[in-house]
Amino acid sequence: YLFPGVEDRTLDPLGEHLVENCGKMVLLDKLLIRLQERGHRVLLFTQMTRILDILEDYMHMRGFQYCRIDGNTTYEDREERIDAYNKPDSEKFLFLLSTRAGGLGINLQTADVVILFDSDWNPQNDLQAMARAHRIGQTRSVRVYRLLTAKTYEMHMFHSASLKLGLDRAVLAHQRQNADSEESSTKRKSKAEREEQAKEIDS
């Protein structure tokens, strides 16, 4: 349905075809119904606002109470929707967001489930998205679900992003170790030590 002309316009715009035409939507449908039954509150992220439009139709179809922000949302509307979601006894079950919407200042600590409908090309953006539920005031453990379609390019992209994230952590860890070690600042490393460090980073 992301491609123009694919959706059959003779069908009910809020019909079950919204779910049945996508494997991720089938899984998401089962997951959200179960999460709502158990009293969880959800943040749902995607990279594309066109997917947000489809998910918004789905929310209407299932009768879920939700808020939405993306890159086109004004500052005033953003603050109003965040407050509506975070207020005590809020009826808002779910918050729809584009992965990069709102920057680092968003605090959605009343949510306890994060769902990544699709992964960002930059893994740091996904980490920042997850962090919006890990803010001061969070009192529950947060569960994160990442939806990936098997045997697609998405799997290769996620694998590459994971390696990049692992490399970032390995390099930063070694930088911290070097900064903590007085010896490293006064003594030049031997070739064998440098090779050993490179092997550790690769690992």
Tab-separated table of C-alpha atoms in Angstrom:
chain	number	residue	atom	x	y	z
A	1	TYR	CA	0.000	0.000	0.000
A	2	LEU	CA	3.054	2.287	0.007
A	3	PHE	CA	2.958	2.155	-3.810
A	4	PRO	CA	0.396	4.357	-5.596
A	5	GLY	CA	-2.521	2.441	-7.104
A	6	VAL	CA	-1.938	-0.837	-5.247
A	7	GLU	CA	-4.725	-0.481	-2.681
A	8	ASP	CA	-8.123	-1.532	-4.015
A	9	ARG	CA	-10.261	1.582	-3.538
A	10	THR	CA	-13.487	-0.431	-3.764
A	11	LEU	CA	-12.662	-2.011	-0.397
A	12	ASP	CA	-13.711	-0.522	2.941
A	13	PRO	CA	-10.826	1.874	3.780
A	14	LEU	CA	-10.900	0.612	7.392
A	15	GLY	CA	-11.350	-3.062	6.558
A	16	GLU	CA	-9.387	-6.164	7.551
A	17	HIS	CA	-7.363	-5.923	4.323
A	18	LEU	CA	-5.216	-3.335	6.146
A	19	VAL	CA	-3.970	-6.190	8.329
A	20	GLU	CA	-4.130	-9.118	5.904
A	21	ASN	CA	-1.894	-7.561	3.216
A	22	CYS	CA	1.228	-7.330	5.398
A	23	GLY	CA	2.923	-9.936	7.581
A	24	LYS	CA	4.109	-7.302	10.017
A	25	MET	CA	0.572	-5.984	10.384
A	26	VAL	CA	-0.748	-9.490	11.148
A	27	LEU	CA	1.799	-9.828	13.956
A	28	LEU	CA	1.313	-6.246	15.166
A	29	ASP	CA	-2.467	-6.726	15.294
A	30	LYS	CA	-2.170	-9.767	17.571
A	31	LEU	CA	0.488	-8.088	19.709
A	32	LEU	CA	-1.377	-4.805	20.278
A	33	ILE	CA	-4.644	-6.525	21.192
A	34	ARG	CA	-2.794	-8.623	23.784
A	35	LEU	CA	-0.850	-5.634	25.148
A	36	GLN	CA	-4.011	-3.573	25.575
A	37	GLU	CA	-5.732	-6.436	27.387
A	38	ARG	CA	-2.815	-6.568	29.823
A	39	GLY	CA	-2.812	-2.825	30.508
A	40	HIS	CA	0.436	-1.923	28.770
A	41	ARG	CA	1.090	1.431	27.075
A	42	VAL	CA	2.921	1.497	23.771
A	43	LEU	CA	5.244	3.661	21.658
A	44	LEU	CA	5.178	2.615	17.986
A	45	PHE	CA	7.986	3.907	15.743
A	46	THR	CA	8.451	3.856	11.977
A	47	GLN	CA	10.782	5.753	9.644
A	48	MET	CA	8.094	6.759	7.129
A	49	THR	CA	5.129	9.050	7.636
A	50	ARG	CA	3.237	7.150	4.914
A	51	ILE	CA	3.387	4.066	7.125
A	52	LEU	CA	2.126	6.240	9.983
A	53	ASP	CA	-0.877	7.108	7.772
A	54	ILE	CA	-1.631	3.398	7.262
A	55	LEU	CA	-1.142	2.674	10.977
A	56	GLU	CA	-3.466	5.564	11.794
A	57	ASP	CA	-6.194	3.962	9.646
A	58	TYR	CA	-5.562	0.729	11.533
A	59	MET	CA	-5.928	2.520	14.900
A	60	HIS	CA	-9.336	3.831	13.810
A	61	MET	CA	-10.344	0.374	12.605
A	62	ARG	CA	-9.502	-1.266	15.964
A	63	GLY	CA	-10.751	1.651	18.059
A	64	PHE	CA	-7.429	2.217	19.831
A	65	GLN	CA	-6.971	5.577	21.574
A	66	TYR	CA	-3.707	7.089	20.299
A	67	CYS	CA	-1.584	10.199	19.713
A	68	ARG	CA	0.687	10.917	16.742
A	69	ILE	CA	3.661	13.142	16.032
A	70	ASP	CA	5.988	13.287	13.049
A	71	GLY	CA	8.320	15.806	11.436
A	72	ASN	CA	5.389	18.010	10.372
A	73	THR	CA	3.899	18.370	13.865
A	74	THR	CA	4.173	21.875	15.321
A	75	TYR	CA	5.871	22.424	18.684
A	76	GLU	CA	2.564	23.378	20.356
A	77	ASP	CA	0.744	20.280	19.041
A	78	ARG	CA	3.688	18.082	20.011
A	79	GLU	CA	3.666	19.304	23.626
A	80	GLU	CA	-0.126	19.010	23.836
A	81	ARG	CA	-0.091	15.379	22.602
A	82	ILE	CA	2.794	14.373	24.862
A	83	ASP	CA	0.975	15.859	27.864
A	84	ALA	CA	-2.257	14.087	26.871
A	85	TYR	CA	-0.404	10.765	26.696
A	86	ASN	CA	1.565	11.223	29.942
A	87	LYS	CA	-1.197	12.610	32.169
A	88	PRO	CA	-2.370	10.358	35.034
A	89	ASP	CA	-5.145	7.923	34.018
A	90	SER	CA	-4.728	8.843	30.340
A	91	GLU	CA	-6.966	6.854	27.993
A	92	LYS	CA	-4.322	7.007	25.252
A	93	PHE	CA	-3.114	3.434	24.728
A	94	LEU	CA	-0.553	4.107	22.011
A	95	PHE	CA	1.720	6.845	20.668
A	96	LEU	CA	2.600	6.805	16.953
A	97	LEU	CA	5.926	8.454	16.105
A	98	SER	CA	8.331	8.705	13.215
A	99	THR	CA	11.763	7.572	14.426
A	100	ARG	CA	13.359	11.023	14.229
A	101	ALA	CA	10.338	13.096	15.289
A	102	GLY	CA	10.782	15.590	18.072
A	103	GLY	CA	14.475	15.154	18.759
A	104	LEU	CA	15.948	14.220	22.107
A	105	GLY	CA	13.613	16.304	24.267
A	106	ILE	CA	10.641	13.920	24.228
A	107	ASN	CA	9.802	12.265	27.535
A	108	LEU	CA	7.284	9.430	27.230
A	109	GLN	CA	8.151	7.624	30.441
A	110	THR	CA	4.566	6.459	31.021
A	111	ALA	CA	4.975	3.882	28.211
A	112	ASP	CA	6.368	0.442	29.058
A	113	VAL	CA	6.482	-1.113	25.565
A	114	VAL	CA	8.407	0.146	22.518
A	115	ILE	CA	7.723	-1.329	19.058
A	116	LEU	CA	10.034	-0.578	16.115
A	117	PHE	CA	7.908	-1.289	13.036
A	118	ASP	CA	11.002	-0.871	10.855
A	119	SER	CA	14.652	-0.249	11.703
A	120	ASP	CA	16.431	2.995	10.885
A	121	TRP	CA	19.482	2.984	8.611
A	122	ASN	CA	21.377	4.578	11.498
A	123	PRO	CA	21.186	2.314	14.580
A	124	GLN	CA	21.788	5.313	16.857
A	125	ASN	CA	18.372	6.681	15.823
A	126	ASP	CA	16.707	3.480	17.005
A	127	LEU	CA	18.539	3.726	20.340
A	128	GLN	CA	17.357	7.320	20.747
A	129	ALA	CA	13.807	6.224	19.915
A	130	MET	CA	13.910	3.489	22.584
A	131	ALA	CA	15.342	5.987	25.072
A	132	ARG	CA	12.157	8.089	24.928
A	133	ALA	CA	10.565	5.578	27.282
A	134	HIS	CA	13.728	5.319	29.426
A	135	ARG	CA	13.454	8.759	31.000
A	136	ILE	CA	13.459	10.132	34.550
A	137	GLY	CA	10.151	9.100	36.083
A	138	GLN	CA	10.048	5.640	34.479
A	139	THR	CA	9.016	3.170	37.174
A	140	ARG	CA	8.611	-0.038	35.125
A	141	SER	CA	10.897	-2.178	33.019
A	142	VAL	CA	10.496	-1.410	29.308
A	143	ARG	CA	10.051	-4.171	26.735
A	144	VAL	CA	11.230	-3.516	23.152
A	145	TYR	CA	9.943	-5.363	20.063
A	146	ARG	CA	11.682	-4.939	16.718
A	147	LEU	CA	9.742	-6.217	13.677
A	148	LEU	CA	11.928	-7.710	10.910
A	149	THR	CA	10.833	-9.576	7.785
A	150	ALA	CA	12.860	-12.741	7.213
A	151	LYS	CA	14.750	-13.305	3.940
A	152	THR	CA	14.549	-9.662	2.883
A	153	TYR	CA	17.036	-6.827	2.486
A	154	GLU	CA	15.769	-5.530	5.818
A	155	MET	CA	17.553	-8.431	7.555
A	156	HIS	CA	20.857	-7.591	5.823
A	157	MET	CA	20.448	-3.922	6.748
A	158	PHE	CA	19.748	-4.762	10.383
A	159	HIS	CA	22.765	-7.096	10.508
A	160	SER	CA	25.043	-4.376	9.107
A	161	ALA	CA	23.611	-1.805	11.526
A	162	SER	CA	24.192	-4.192	14.441
A	163	LEU	CA	27.833	-4.661	13.426
A	164	LYS	CA	28.239	-0.886	13.225
A	165	LEU	CA	26.730	-0.497	16.682
A	166	GLY	CA	29.010	-3.218	18.055
A	167	LEU	CA	32.045	-1.562	16.499
A	168	ASP	CA	31.055	1.790	18.006
A	169	ARG	CA	30.852	0.203	21.451
A	170	ALA	CA	34.132	-1.685	21.043
A	171	VAL	CA	36.046	1.411	19.923
A	172	LEU	CA	34.568	3.554	22.700
A	173	ALA	CA	35.379	0.896	25.293
A	174	HIS	CA	39.024	0.810	24.181
A	175	GLN	CA	39.198	4.613	24.209
A	176	ARG	CA	37.932	4.612	27.794
A	177	GLN	CA	40.443	1.938	28.775
A	178	ASN	CA	43.269	3.954	27.241
A	179	ALA	CA	42.141	7.127	28.996
A	180	ASP	CA	42.004	5.288	32.336
A	181	SER	CA	45.438	3.766	31.898
A	182	GLU	CA	48.307	6.062	32.855
A	183	GLU	CA	50.700	3.631	31.231
A	184	SER	CA	49.125	4.091	27.788
A	185	SER	CA	49.819	7.814	27.891
A	186	THR	CA	53.495	7.386	28.719
A	187	LYS	CA	54.445	4.174	26.957
A	188	ARG	CA	54.005	3.565	23.258
A	189	LYS	CA	52.291	0.255	22.474
A	190	SER	CA	54.246	-2.485	20.803
A	191	LYS	CA	53.160	-3.841	17.417
A	192	ALA	CA	51.971	-7.066	19.074
A	193	GLU	CA	49.795	-5.105	21.527
A	194	ARG	CA	48.271	-3.041	18.713
A	195	GLU	CA	47.481	-6.216	16.755
A	196	GLU	CA	45.913	-7.781	19.826
A	197	GLN	CA	43.738	-4.695	20.333
A	198	ALA	CA	42.633	-4.808	16.682
A	199	LYS	CA	41.649	-8.476	17.101
A	200	GLU	CA	39.584	-7.627	20.186
A	201	ILE	CA	37.731	-4.859	18.320
A	202	ASP	CA	37.027	-7.202	15.379
A	203	SER	CA	35.743	-9.824	17.807
